[in-house]
Amino acid sequence: MQAWSYALSSAHYAPATAPILLRGDVCLNLKTAAALGYQGLELHTREDVQLDYDTIIGTSADCGVSVAAVVTGWLNTQGGVSLVDDRPYISHAAIEGMRNYIKMAARLKTNVIIGWIKGLIPEGTDPQPYLERLAGNLTMICTEAREQGVKIFVEVINRYETNIFTTVREAMDFLGSWEIPNCYIHLDTFHMNIGESNPVEAIRSCGERLGYFHVADNTRLYPGSGIIDFRSYFSALKEIGYKGFVSVECLPYPDGETAARRALEYLKQCEPEIRTEG
Ligand code: LER
Ligand code: MN
């Protein structure tokens, strides 16, 4: 039996340089994901998007593909707000946006990813007040999400894109010392390849706190195109009993569907040694 389910990234619109595989309508993408052999579709979207929930939920049930997670980065990159911003009216707008994403996820029976919406600590400043602000805001968001049955996944992102949680150790220490409830670690093999001296140990160190897992190869093309040793990563996932999604978030080359097809074919080849009994 397979320990985890596979998902792939999607958005209504995204530039070709974004690690998004399927573009366009959510229901069409759910059907395409099913035809490609996936069990989950990850939604990169704005917090105020109008979704036809009944149709999405019906299509999802019909084709056997669930929404794997709602991704919040665009609230930062397009909306211009962040959870650590010094201006209260900006960080409050980020929290309000997160509340919308949580409602969206609750209706879709899925979870929420926090990546860039954390924001950046300004260069040359004392990080402590920003980390304290982040801890307070995350505690509030994660507590409210738990009341709606939604988990929050905090992504570890490479140091060229962010300066908060660039390694697993940093994220684990933060979550542990602030005792943030309902908050799980989200790893991405592309980012780990930059930030982790030993990615396999990094996966192991998350233990039960690992909630979500993005896969791309070292150049951010599809898994199997480069040099990342997915077999050893999968063994580590199995060791810690990971049961979430393994979600392909890679560049759409040579095109999204081909990349998705090649990724899944390769990832399944990495599986046999990790198959569980039954
Ligand atoms: C988002 O999941 C991510 O990995 C960031 O690098 C934004 O693309
Ligand atoms: Mn990612």
PDB file of C-alpha atoms and ligand atoms in Angstrom:
ATOM      1  CA  MET A   1       0.000   0.000   0.000  1.00  0.00           C
ATOM      2  CA  GLN A   2       1.214   3.488  -0.857  1.00  0.00           C
ATOM      3  CA  ALA A   3       1.994   5.526   2.257  1.00  0.00           C
ATOM      4  CA  TRP A   4       1.087   8.901   0.782  1.00  0.00           C
ATOM      5  CA  SER A   5      -0.947  10.480  -2.025  1.00  0.00           C
ATOM      6  CA  TYR A   6       0.440  12.501  -4.917  1.00  0.00           C
ATOM      7  CA  ALA A   7      -0.689  16.021  -5.778  1.00  0.00           C
ATOM      8  CA  LEU A   8       0.368  18.688  -8.267  1.00  0.00           C
ATOM      9  CA  SER A   9       0.368  22.491  -8.282  1.00  0.00           C
ATOM     10  CA  SER A  10      -2.295  24.542 -10.082  1.00  0.00           C
ATOM     11  CA  ALA A  11      -3.439  28.141 -10.502  1.00  0.00           C
ATOM     12  CA  HIS A  12      -6.023  29.964 -12.536  1.00  0.00           C
ATOM     13  CA  TYR A  13      -3.181  31.982 -14.055  1.00  0.00           C
ATOM     14  CA  ALA A  14       0.582  31.949 -13.484  1.00  0.00           C
ATOM     15  CA  PRO A  15       3.625  33.037 -15.503  1.00  0.00           C
ATOM     16  CA  ALA A  16       5.698  30.291 -17.160  1.00  0.00           C
ATOM     17  CA  THR A  17       8.484  31.004 -14.671  1.00  0.00           C
ATOM     18  CA  ALA A  18       6.290  29.925 -11.713  1.00  0.00           C
ATOM     19  CA  PRO A  19       6.452  26.319 -10.435  1.00  0.00           C
ATOM     20  CA  ILE A  20       2.842  25.683 -11.418  1.00  0.00           C
ATOM     21  CA  LEU A  21       1.909  22.679 -13.548  1.00  0.00           C
ATOM     22  CA  LEU A  22      -1.775  23.140 -14.384  1.00  0.00           C
ATOM     23  CA  ARG A  23      -3.357  26.471 -15.321  1.00  0.00           C
ATOM     24  CA  GLY A  24      -6.985  27.451 -15.789  1.00  0.00           C
ATOM     25  CA  ASP A  25     -10.294  26.293 -14.340  1.00  0.00           C
ATOM     26  CA  VAL A  26     -10.205  24.336 -11.057  1.00  0.00           C
ATOM     27  CA  CYS A  27     -12.707  21.673 -12.193  1.00  0.00           C
ATOM     28  CA  LEU A  28     -10.895  21.069 -15.485  1.00  0.00           C
ATOM     29  CA  ASN A  29      -7.643  20.806 -13.545  1.00  0.00           C
ATOM     30  CA  LEU A  30      -9.169  18.280 -11.116  1.00  0.00           C
ATOM     31  CA  LYS A  31     -10.123  16.126 -14.113  1.00  0.00           C
ATOM     32  CA  THR A  32      -6.683  16.533 -15.720  1.00  0.00           C
ATOM     33  CA  ALA A  33      -5.023  15.602 -12.425  1.00  0.00           C
ATOM     34  CA  ALA A  34      -7.158  12.432 -12.294  1.00  0.00           C
ATOM     35  CA  ALA A  35      -6.284  11.538 -15.906  1.00  0.00           C
ATOM     36  CA  LEU A  36      -2.587  11.975 -15.074  1.00  0.00           C
ATOM     37  CA  GLY A  37      -2.911   9.573 -12.109  1.00  0.00           C
ATOM     38  CA  TYR A  38      -2.796  12.104  -9.252  1.00  0.00           C
ATOM     39  CA  GLN A  39      -4.972  12.084  -6.117  1.00  0.00           C
ATOM     40  CA  GLY A  40      -4.621  15.752  -5.173  1.00  0.00           C
ATOM     41  CA  LEU A  41      -4.618  19.239  -6.698  1.00  0.00           C
ATOM     42  CA  GLU A  42      -2.932  22.121  -4.891  1.00  0.00           C
ATOM     43  CA  LEU A  43      -4.561  25.553  -5.381  1.00  0.00           C
ATOM     44  CA  HIS A  44      -2.386  28.689  -5.610  1.00  0.00           C
ATOM     45  CA  THR A  45      -4.911  31.503  -5.479  1.00  0.00           C
ATOM     46  CA  ARG A  46      -5.906  34.879  -4.036  1.00  0.00           C
ATOM     47  CA  GLU A  47      -7.780  35.059  -0.744  1.00  0.00           C
ATOM     48  CA  ASP A  48     -10.804  36.849  -2.256  1.00  0.00           C
ATOM     49  CA  VAL A  49     -11.356  34.581  -5.265  1.00  0.00           C
ATOM     50  CA  GLN A  50     -14.988  33.605  -5.903  1.00  0.00           C
ATOM     51  CA  LEU A  51     -15.099  29.807  -6.169  1.00  0.00           C
ATOM     52  CA  ASP A  52     -18.086  27.698  -7.155  1.00  0.00           C
ATOM     53  CA  TYR A  53     -17.727  25.425  -4.138  1.00  0.00           C
ATOM     54  CA  ASP A  54     -20.589  23.048  -4.935  1.00  0.00           C
ATOM     55  CA  THR A  55     -19.262  22.326  -8.431  1.00  0.00           C
ATOM     56  CA  ILE A  56     -15.677  21.918  -7.204  1.00  0.00           C
ATOM     57  CA  ILE A  57     -16.718  19.577  -4.369  1.00  0.00           C
ATOM     58  CA  GLY A  58     -18.881  17.536  -6.783  1.00  0.00           C
ATOM     59  CA  THR A  59     -16.155  17.294  -9.445  1.00  0.00           C
ATOM     60  CA  SER A  60     -13.599  16.382  -6.802  1.00  0.00           C
ATOM     61  CA  ALA A  61     -15.791  13.509  -5.571  1.00  0.00           C
ATOM     62  CA  ASP A  62     -16.563  12.333  -9.135  1.00  0.00           C
ATOM     63  CA  CYS A  63     -12.951  12.186 -10.277  1.00  0.00           C
ATOM     64  CA  GLY A  64     -11.378  11.070  -6.989  1.00  0.00           C
ATOM     65  CA  VAL A  65      -9.002  14.043  -6.714  1.00  0.00           C
ATOM     66  CA  SER A  66      -9.140  16.202  -3.592  1.00  0.00           C
ATOM     67  CA  VAL A  67      -7.823  19.703  -3.029  1.00  0.00           C
ATOM     68  CA  ALA A  68      -4.459  18.933  -1.411  1.00  0.00           C
ATOM     69  CA  ALA A  69      -3.907  22.424   0.043  1.00  0.00           C
ATOM     70  CA  VAL A  70      -4.651  26.107  -0.453  1.00  0.00           C
ATOM     71  CA  VAL A  71      -1.449  28.150  -0.973  1.00  0.00           C
ATOM     72  CA  THR A  72      -1.333  31.734   0.321  1.00  0.00           C
ATOM     73  CA  GLY A  73       1.821  33.241  -1.243  1.00  0.00           C
ATOM     74  CA  TRP A  74      -0.064  35.532  -3.635  1.00  0.00           C
ATOM     75  CA  LEU A  75      -1.535  37.479  -0.720  1.00  0.00           C
ATOM     76  CA  ASN A  76       2.063  38.612  -0.190  1.00  0.00           C
ATOM     77  CA  THR A  77       3.449  38.773  -3.735  1.00  0.00           C
ATOM     78  CA  GLN A  78       0.344  40.378  -5.273  1.00  0.00           C
ATOM     79  CA  GLY A  79      -1.466  41.723  -2.197  1.00  0.00           C
ATOM     80  CA  GLY A  80       1.666  43.303  -0.723  1.00  0.00           C
ATOM     81  CA  VAL A  81       0.991  42.374   2.927  1.00  0.00           C
ATOM     82  CA  SER A  82       2.829  40.178   5.422  1.00  0.00           C
ATOM     83  CA  LEU A  83       2.457  38.722   8.895  1.00  0.00           C
ATOM     84  CA  VAL A  84       5.572  40.500  10.236  1.00  0.00           C
ATOM     85  CA  ASP A  85       5.005  43.964   8.793  1.00  0.00           C
ATOM     86  CA  ASP A  86       5.825  46.848  11.158  1.00  0.00           C
ATOM     87  CA  ARG A  87       2.658  48.709  10.172  1.00  0.00           C
ATOM     88  CA  PRO A  88      -0.272  47.225  12.129  1.00  0.00           C
ATOM     89  CA  TYR A  89      -2.800  47.963   9.375  1.00  0.00           C
ATOM     90  CA  ILE A  90      -0.658  45.883   6.957  1.00  0.00           C
ATOM     91  CA  SER A  91      -0.166  42.882   9.247  1.00  0.00           C
ATOM     92  CA  HIS A  92      -3.885  43.034  10.162  1.00  0.00           C
ATOM     93  CA  ALA A  93      -4.722  42.879   6.438  1.00  0.00           C
ATOM     94  CA  ALA A  94      -2.488  39.798   6.169  1.00  0.00           C
ATOM     95  CA  ILE A  95      -4.355  38.162   9.083  1.00  0.00           C
ATOM     96  CA  GLU A  96      -7.739  39.017   7.517  1.00  0.00           C
ATOM     97  CA  GLY A  97      -6.570  37.495   4.233  1.00  0.00           C
ATOM     98  CA  MET A  98      -5.456  34.363   6.051  1.00  0.00           C
ATOM     99  CA  ARG A  99      -8.926  34.121   7.615  1.00  0.00           C
ATOM    100  CA  ASN A 100     -10.403  34.057   4.107  1.00  0.00           C
ATOM    101  CA  TYR A 101      -8.012  31.286   3.037  1.00  0.00           C
ATOM    102  CA  ILE A 102      -8.913  29.274   6.148  1.00  0.00           C
ATOM    103  CA  LYS A 103     -12.641  29.572   5.344  1.00  0.00           C
ATOM    104  CA  MET A 104     -11.902  28.482   1.774  1.00  0.00           C
ATOM    105  CA  ALA A 105      -9.914  25.484   3.017  1.00  0.00           C
ATOM    106  CA  ALA A 106     -12.634  24.534   5.525  1.00  0.00           C
ATOM    107  CA  ARG A 107     -15.236  24.443   2.732  1.00  0.00           C
ATOM    108  CA  LEU A 108     -12.915  22.377   0.541  1.00  0.00           C
ATOM    109  CA  LYS A 109     -11.967  20.098   3.478  1.00  0.00           C
ATOM    110  CA  THR A 110      -8.299  20.821   3.057  1.00  0.00           C
ATOM    111  CA  ASN A 111      -5.399  22.642   4.743  1.00  0.00           C
ATOM    112  CA  VAL A 112      -3.488  25.912   4.294  1.00  0.00           C
ATOM    113  CA  ILE A 113       0.161  26.579   3.386  1.00  0.00           C
ATOM    114  CA  ILE A 114       2.049  29.579   4.768  1.00  0.00           C
ATOM    115  CA  GLY A 115       5.160  30.525   2.790  1.00  0.00           C
ATOM    116  CA  TRP A 116       5.937  34.024   1.592  1.00  0.00           C
ATOM    117  CA  ILE A 117       3.009  35.541   3.528  1.00  0.00           C
ATOM    118  CA  LYS A 118       5.246  35.357   6.630  1.00  0.00           C
ATOM    119  CA  GLY A 119       7.169  38.261   5.060  1.00  0.00           C
ATOM    120  CA  LEU A 120      10.774  39.361   5.498  1.00  0.00           C
ATOM    121  CA  ILE A 121      12.772  40.707   8.431  1.00  0.00           C
ATOM    122  CA  PRO A 122      14.280  44.030   7.208  1.00  0.00           C
ATOM    123  CA  GLU A 123      18.057  43.739   6.578  1.00  0.00           C
ATOM    124  CA  GLY A 124      20.229  44.868   9.471  1.00  0.00           C
ATOM    125  CA  THR A 125      17.454  44.893  12.096  1.00  0.00           C
ATOM    126  CA  ASP A 126      17.092  42.861  15.265  1.00  0.00           C
ATOM    127  CA  PRO A 127      15.049  39.777  14.229  1.00  0.00           C
ATOM    128  CA  GLN A 128      13.515  39.244  17.687  1.00  0.00           C
ATOM    129  CA  PRO A 129      10.557  41.691  17.490  1.00  0.00           C
ATOM    130  CA  TYR A 130       9.638  40.267  14.075  1.00  0.00           C
ATOM    131  CA  LEU A 131       9.781  36.687  15.322  1.00  0.00           C
ATOM    132  CA  GLU A 132       7.654  37.663  18.329  1.00  0.00           C
ATOM    133  CA  ARG A 133       5.102  39.306  16.029  1.00  0.00           C
ATOM    134  CA  LEU A 134       5.100  36.241  13.798  1.00  0.00           C
ATOM    135  CA  ALA A 135       4.636  33.941  16.799  1.00  0.00           C
ATOM    136  CA  GLY A 136       1.651  35.970  18.039  1.00  0.00           C
ATOM    137  CA  ASN A 137       0.007  36.140  14.625  1.00  0.00           C
ATOM    138  CA  LEU A 138       0.664  32.472  13.850  1.00  0.00           C
ATOM    139  CA  THR A 139      -0.751  31.403  17.216  1.00  0.00           C
ATOM    140  CA  MET A 140      -3.955  33.329  16.471  1.00  0.00           C
ATOM    141  CA  ILE A 141      -4.242  32.023  12.890  1.00  0.00           C
ATOM    142  CA  CYS A 142      -3.461  28.413  13.787  1.00  0.00           C
ATOM    143  CA  THR A 143      -5.889  28.442  16.730  1.00  0.00           C
ATOM    144  CA  GLU A 144      -8.715  29.800  14.571  1.00  0.00           C
ATOM    145  CA  ALA A 145      -7.873  27.303  11.803  1.00  0.00           C
ATOM    146  CA  ARG A 146      -8.041  24.421  14.284  1.00  0.00           C
ATOM    147  CA  GLU A 147     -11.585  25.457  15.248  1.00  0.00           C
ATOM    148  CA  GLN A 148     -12.530  24.997  11.583  1.00  0.00           C
ATOM    149  CA  GLY A 149     -10.718  21.653  11.165  1.00  0.00           C
ATOM    150  CA  VAL A 150      -7.932  23.169   9.049  1.00  0.00           C
ATOM    151  CA  LYS A 151      -4.213  22.512   9.602  1.00  0.00           C
ATOM    152  CA  ILE A 152      -1.548  25.136   8.899  1.00  0.00           C
ATOM    153  CA  PHE A 153       1.643  24.085   7.100  1.00  0.00           C
ATOM    154  CA  VAL A 154       4.630  26.446   7.349  1.00  0.00           C
ATOM    155  CA  GLU A 155       7.033  26.067   4.440  1.00  0.00           C
ATOM    156  CA  VAL A 156      10.816  26.096   4.826  1.00  0.00           C
ATOM    157  CA  ILE A 157      11.994  28.211   1.862  1.00  0.00           C
ATOM    158  CA  ASN A 158      15.536  28.836   0.601  1.00  0.00           C
ATOM    159  CA  ARG A 159      17.570  31.798   1.852  1.00  0.00           C
ATOM    160  CA  TYR A 160      17.500  33.609  -1.509  1.00  0.00           C
ATOM    161  CA  GLU A 161      13.707  33.999  -1.257  1.00  0.00           C
ATOM    162  CA  THR A 162      13.156  34.572   2.457  1.00  0.00           C
ATOM    163  CA  ASN A 163      14.945  35.124   5.761  1.00  0.00           C
ATOM    164  CA  ILE A 164      12.512  33.409   8.148  1.00  0.00           C
ATOM    165  CA  PHE A 165      12.542  29.576   8.319  1.00  0.00           C
ATOM    166  CA  THR A 166      15.267  28.835   5.769  1.00  0.00           C
ATOM    167  CA  THR A 167      16.173  25.557   7.482  1.00  0.00           C
ATOM    168  CA  VAL A 168      14.220  22.817   9.235  1.00  0.00           C
ATOM    169  CA  ARG A 169      16.130  23.413  12.471  1.00  0.00           C
ATOM    170  CA  GLU A 170      15.107  27.082  12.544  1.00  0.00           C
ATOM    171  CA  ALA A 171      11.444  26.256  11.908  1.00  0.00           C
ATOM    172  CA  MET A 172      11.338  23.383  14.425  1.00  0.00           C
ATOM    173  CA  ASP A 173      13.028  25.490  17.128  1.00  0.00           C
ATOM    174  CA  PHE A 174      10.571  28.343  16.531  1.00  0.00           C
ATOM    175  CA  LEU A 175       7.443  26.158  16.608  1.00  0.00           C
ATOM    176  CA  GLY A 176       8.740  24.298  19.669  1.00  0.00           C
ATOM    177  CA  SER A 177       9.793  27.310  21.702  1.00  0.00           C
ATOM    178  CA  TRP A 178       6.598  29.292  21.037  1.00  0.00           C
ATOM    179  CA  GLU A 179       4.445  26.157  21.337  1.00  0.00           C
ATOM    180  CA  ILE A 180       2.378  27.135  18.306  1.00  0.00           C
ATOM    181  CA  PRO A 181      -0.615  24.767  18.127  1.00  0.00           C
ATOM    182  CA  ASN A 182      -1.940  23.127  14.933  1.00  0.00           C
ATOM    183  CA  CYS A 183       1.143  24.211  12.968  1.00  0.00           C
ATOM    184  CA  TYR A 184       3.114  21.720  10.901  1.00  0.00           C
ATOM    185  CA  ILE A 185       6.332  21.853   8.887  1.00  0.00           C
ATOM    186  CA  HIS A 186       6.151  21.900   5.124  1.00  0.00           C
ATOM    187  CA  LEU A 187       9.302  20.801   3.287  1.00  0.00           C
ATOM    188  CA  ASP A 188      10.219  21.331  -0.361  1.00  0.00           C
ATOM    189  CA  THR A 189      13.044  19.280  -1.901  1.00  0.00           C
ATOM    190  CA  PHE A 190      14.157  22.208  -4.087  1.00  0.00           C
ATOM    191  CA  HIS A 191      14.608  24.469  -1.048  1.00  0.00           C
ATOM    192  CA  MET A 192      16.140  21.696   1.074  1.00  0.00           C
ATOM    193  CA  ASN A 193      18.788  21.179  -1.600  1.00  0.00           C
ATOM    194  CA  ILE A 194      19.939  24.761  -0.907  1.00  0.00           C
ATOM    195  CA  GLY A 195      19.454  25.002   2.855  1.00  0.00           C
ATOM    196  CA  GLU A 196      20.042  21.579   4.345  1.00  0.00           C
ATOM    197  CA  SER A 197      23.512  20.004   4.667  1.00  0.00           C
ATOM    198  CA  ASN A 198      21.784  16.654   5.177  1.00  0.00           C
ATOM    199  CA  PRO A 199      18.234  16.682   3.729  1.00  0.00           C
ATOM    200  CA  VAL A 200      17.486  13.112   4.808  1.00  0.00           C
ATOM    201  CA  GLU A 201      18.334  13.935   8.429  1.00  0.00           C
ATOM    202  CA  ALA A 202      16.289  17.124   8.091  1.00  0.00           C
ATOM    203  CA  ILE A 203      13.225  15.093   7.068  1.00  0.00           C
ATOM    204  CA  ARG A 204      13.779  12.673   9.959  1.00  0.00           C
ATOM    205  CA  SER A 205      14.126  15.517  12.437  1.00  0.00           C
ATOM    206  CA  CYS A 206      10.583  16.734  11.654  1.00  0.00           C
ATOM    207  CA  GLY A 207       9.003  13.482  12.853  1.00  0.00           C
ATOM    208  CA  GLU A 208       5.264  13.870  13.436  1.00  0.00           C
ATOM    209  CA  ARG A 209       5.521  17.593  12.811  1.00  0.00           C
ATOM    210  CA  LEU A 210       5.906  17.116   9.038  1.00  0.00           C
ATOM    211  CA  GLY A 211       2.596  18.076   7.419  1.00  0.00           C
ATOM    212  CA  TYR A 212       3.248  18.589   3.716  1.00  0.00           C
ATOM    213  CA  PHE A 213       5.960  17.780   1.176  1.00  0.00           C
ATOM    214  CA  HIS A 214       6.753  19.538  -2.124  1.00  0.00           C
ATOM    215  CA  VAL A 215       8.908  17.794  -4.700  1.00  0.00           C
ATOM    216  CA  ALA A 216      11.008  19.184  -7.553  1.00  0.00           C
ATOM    217  CA  ASP A 217      14.511  18.260  -8.665  1.00  0.00           C
ATOM    218  CA  ASN A 218      17.620  20.356  -7.940  1.00  0.00           C
ATOM    219  CA  THR A 219      17.038  22.776 -10.848  1.00  0.00           C
ATOM    220  CA  ARG A 220      13.306  22.928  -9.992  1.00  0.00           C
ATOM    221  CA  LEU A 221      12.427  20.853 -13.024  1.00  0.00           C
ATOM    222  CA  TYR A 222      10.407  17.653 -12.553  1.00  0.00           C
ATOM    223  CA  PRO A 223      11.649  14.948 -10.141  1.00  0.00           C
ATOM    224  CA  GLY A 224      13.891  12.557 -12.043  1.00  0.00           C
ATOM    225  CA  SER A 225      15.370  15.295 -14.252  1.00  0.00           C
ATOM    226  CA  GLY A 226      18.293  16.002 -11.923  1.00  0.00           C
ATOM    227  CA  ILE A 227      20.385  14.661  -9.084  1.00  0.00           C
ATOM    228  CA  ILE A 228      18.164  14.638  -5.981  1.00  0.00           C
ATOM    229  CA  ASP A 229      18.053  11.169  -4.432  1.00  0.00           C
ATOM    230  CA  PHE A 230      14.290  10.789  -4.013  1.00  0.00           C
ATOM    231  CA  ARG A 231      14.673   7.164  -2.896  1.00  0.00           C
ATOM    232  CA  SER A 232      16.495   8.150   0.279  1.00  0.00           C
ATOM    233  CA  TYR A 233      14.066  11.026   0.905  1.00  0.00           C
ATOM    234  CA  PHE A 234      11.131   8.629   0.556  1.00  0.00           C
ATOM    235  CA  SER A 235      12.769   6.155   2.945  1.00  0.00           C
ATOM    236  CA  ALA A 236      13.029   8.953   5.503  1.00  0.00           C
ATOM    237  CA  LEU A 237       9.367   9.879   4.943  1.00  0.00           C
ATOM    238  CA  LYS A 238       8.415   6.277   5.537  1.00  0.00           C
ATOM    239  CA  GLU A 239      10.566   6.075   8.688  1.00  0.00           C
ATOM    240  CA  ILE A 240       8.727   9.007  10.255  1.00  0.00           C
ATOM    241  CA  GLY A 241       5.342   7.597   9.207  1.00  0.00           C
ATOM    242  CA  TYR A 242       4.497  10.481   6.860  1.00  0.00           C
ATOM    243  CA  LYS A 243       0.956  10.145   5.491  1.00  0.00           C
ATOM    244  CA  GLY A 244       0.319  13.540   3.876  1.00  0.00           C
ATOM    245  CA  PHE A 245       0.589  14.592   0.258  1.00  0.00           C
ATOM    246  CA  VAL A 246       3.737  14.427  -1.844  1.00  0.00           C
ATOM    247  CA  SER A 247       2.978  17.370  -4.099  1.00  0.00           C
ATOM    248  CA  VAL A 248       4.834  18.102  -7.339  1.00  0.00           C
ATOM    249  CA  GLU A 249       5.652  21.823  -7.460  1.00  0.00           C
ATOM    250  CA  CYS A 250       8.090  22.180 -10.339  1.00  0.00           C
ATOM    251  CA  LEU A 251       8.559  24.342 -13.429  1.00  0.00           C
ATOM    252  CA  PRO A 252       6.223  23.519 -16.332  1.00  0.00           C
ATOM    253  CA  TYR A 253       8.957  22.291 -18.701  1.00  0.00           C
ATOM    254  CA  PRO A 254       8.750  21.080 -21.389  1.00  0.00           C
ATOM    255  CA  ASP A 255       5.075  21.779 -20.539  1.00  0.00           C
ATOM    256  CA  GLY A 256       2.964  21.299 -17.395  1.00  0.00           C
ATOM    257  CA  GLU A 257       1.277  18.032 -18.264  1.00  0.00           C
ATOM    258  CA  THR A 258       4.462  16.404 -19.585  1.00  0.00           C
ATOM    259  CA  ALA A 259       6.342  17.462 -16.455  1.00  0.00           C
ATOM    260  CA  ALA A 260       3.511  16.092 -14.273  1.00  0.00           C
ATOM    261  CA  ARG A 261       3.496  12.787 -16.168  1.00  0.00           C
ATOM    262  CA  ARG A 262       7.289  12.370 -15.996  1.00  0.00           C
ATOM    263  CA  ALA A 263       7.343  13.338 -12.317  1.00  0.00           C
ATOM    264  CA  LEU A 264       4.760  10.755 -11.262  1.00  0.00           C
ATOM    265  CA  GLU A 265       6.335   8.010 -13.346  1.00  0.00           C
ATOM    266  CA  TYR A 266       9.697   8.672 -11.711  1.00  0.00           C
ATOM    267  CA  LEU A 267       8.379   9.083  -8.157  1.00  0.00           C
ATOM    268  CA  LYS A 268       6.576   5.755  -8.404  1.00  0.00           C
ATOM    269  CA  GLN A 269       9.847   4.111  -9.428  1.00  0.00           C
ATOM    270  CA  CYS A 270      11.325   5.452  -6.199  1.00  0.00           C
ATOM    271  CA  GLU A 271       8.566   3.817  -4.177  1.00  0.00           C
ATOM    272  CA  PRO A 272       8.986   0.023  -4.242  1.00  0.00           C
ATOM    273  CA  GLU A 273      11.506  -0.141  -1.444  1.00  0.00           C
ATOM    274  CA  ILE A 274       9.180   1.891   0.750  1.00  0.00           C
ATOM    275  CA  ARG A 275       5.914   0.045   0.130  1.00  0.00           C
ATOM    276  CA  THR A 276       4.197  -0.971   3.366  1.00  0.00           C
ATOM    277  CA  GLU A 277       2.541  -4.311   4.089  1.00  0.00           C
ATOM    278  CA  GLY A 278      -0.997  -4.873   2.862  1.00  0.00           C
TER     279      GLY A 278
HETATM  280  C1  LER B   1       6.091  27.799  -2.681  1.00  0.00           C
HETATM  281  O1  LER B   1       5.653  26.534  -2.306  1.00  0.00           O
HETATM  282  C2  LER B   1       7.540  27.825  -2.843  1.00  0.00           C
HETATM  283  O2  LER B   1       8.176  26.824  -2.786  1.00  0.00           O
HETATM  284  C3  LER B   1       8.187  29.118  -3.056  1.00  0.00           C
HETATM  285  O3  LER B   1       9.473  28.952  -3.593  1.00  0.00           O
HETATM  286  C4  LER B   1       7.444  30.007  -3.944  1.00  0.00           C
HETATM  287  O4  LER B   1       7.516  29.555  -5.238  1.00  0.00           O
HETATM  288 MN    MN B   2       7.279  24.852  -2.329  1.00  0.00          MN
END
